[in-house]
Every structure is written in C-alpha cells, then in structure tokens.
C-alpha cells in the first residue's frame, strides 16, 4: 500500500470515540496534531477548544465524520486563551452568531476578547478574538451532555480550566498536561509560565475518578489515570 494511504488510514483512526457522544477530534496544523473535544446529545453539541486560526473548514470536516454539523454546536468552551485553542473562534462566531454561547474563565476572558494582548501570542498581528458570553469558576457544574465539572487549573495561563465529563469519566486536560503515545508526561514547562501553580493545579484532579484523559497536545490516555497523575 502506498505510504500516503497508510498515513490517511492512521489519521482516520486517530479521530477517537471516547464514549457515546464524546469524541476527541484531531486537527493537523503544519504537522502538529491538536485535539479539540466534541460532545453531543439529541439536543446540542459542545465544542471544547477551536484550533488555530483558519482551521474552521478542517474542524467542520472532522465533525462531519462523526455526524455533527457546526450548526448543532450551541456551546463553545475555551480551556484558555492560547492561539491554538481560540484560533477559529472568530469564524465560528461569524457563522453561528448568537446561536452559540462561549464559555471561558474570567481571568482569560479579556485576552480572548482582545481587550488585552494575548499573554504568549501578543506579538501576532491581528490575533483572533471573540466574545465570551459566560465566565466559569472553579467547581462549577454545567448541565450539558451528561454533566461537566469545571476545574480551574492555572499555571499554563491564569485562567486555564480543565473539564471533567461526568458520564464518561473523562478529563479534558487542555494544556495542563501533555502526553506522548498514550502516556501522560506532565506539565509542558517551556510553555507554562507558572510551573509551581501548574503543579498545584494537577493535585485538583484527585477529586475525580478519571478513566480517560484528553490532552490537547498528545491526545488520549486511558487506564488508571489517577495513579498516573499522582506519579507525575
Ligand atoms: Zn495548546
């Protein structure tokens, strides 16, 4: 089989179903794979993080593969302000308008809205920006798609949040950790301005029974996740 076909097959397999109505998406940005998460039920879909600027078409195609159209997305949750997470928010808002509600932690909201320069990507010309309709706080419960618990996990950015998906016992870790080949590697220190705070944030994960972890960079890890996190 030609190698490009093998590559396509591998890519197809990486778009992972975690549970019924929970998918880890895969987007390719110049060879770097990033992993937004998509949840849905019969009423709506929730998109967690939006990829880099200009990835809306790729996002649309990836979502279509799992049978969810962009107009089903009623909620976008941003784990934090970095450009690879908020990049396609402007296009999503342009297309979905007031049909979509955007959620983020209040400490990252002014950066996402363009009131302050992005902490790490402030040098970029015309950075993406969009409105945040609802701010989230630590411990908040969202009633979407089986229930989502918000965990404020600062360190990577001040308003970084992680999301615990109750029904599937999945932790959407954002950039609080990264993984390689299914193994959690812990904090990505080069992109984490406050490593000490990030370490304290990881301790918060012990409150939940975690069966799967989705790292935005590195993808899915499964198994005895609480043990793996404790050992980091
Ligand atoms: Zn990132």
Coordinates of N, CA and C and ligand atoms in Angstrom, one line a residue, residues 80 82 84-85 156 175 216-217, ligand 1:
X80 N -8.5 27.9 27.5 CA -7.6 29.0 27.8 C -7.4 29.9 26.6
X82 N -4.7 30.6 24.6 CA -3.7 30.5 23.6 C -4.2 30.3 22.2
X84 N -3.7 28.5 19.7 CA -4.1 27.2 19.1 C -5.5 26.7 19.7
X85 N -6.0 27.4 20.7 CA -7.3 27.0 21.3 C -8.4 27.9 20.9
X156 N -0.5 27.3 33.2 CA -0.2 27.4 31.8 C -0.7 28.8 31.3
X175 N -4.2 22.2 28.3 CA -2.7 22.2 28.3 C -2.1 22.1 29.7
X216 N -4.7 18.2 24.9 CA -4.8 18.9 23.6 C -3.6 18.6 22.7
X217 N -2.5 18.4 23.4 CA -1.3 18.1 22.7 C -0.9 16.7 23.2
Ligands
LIG1 ZN1 -2.1 24.5 23.3

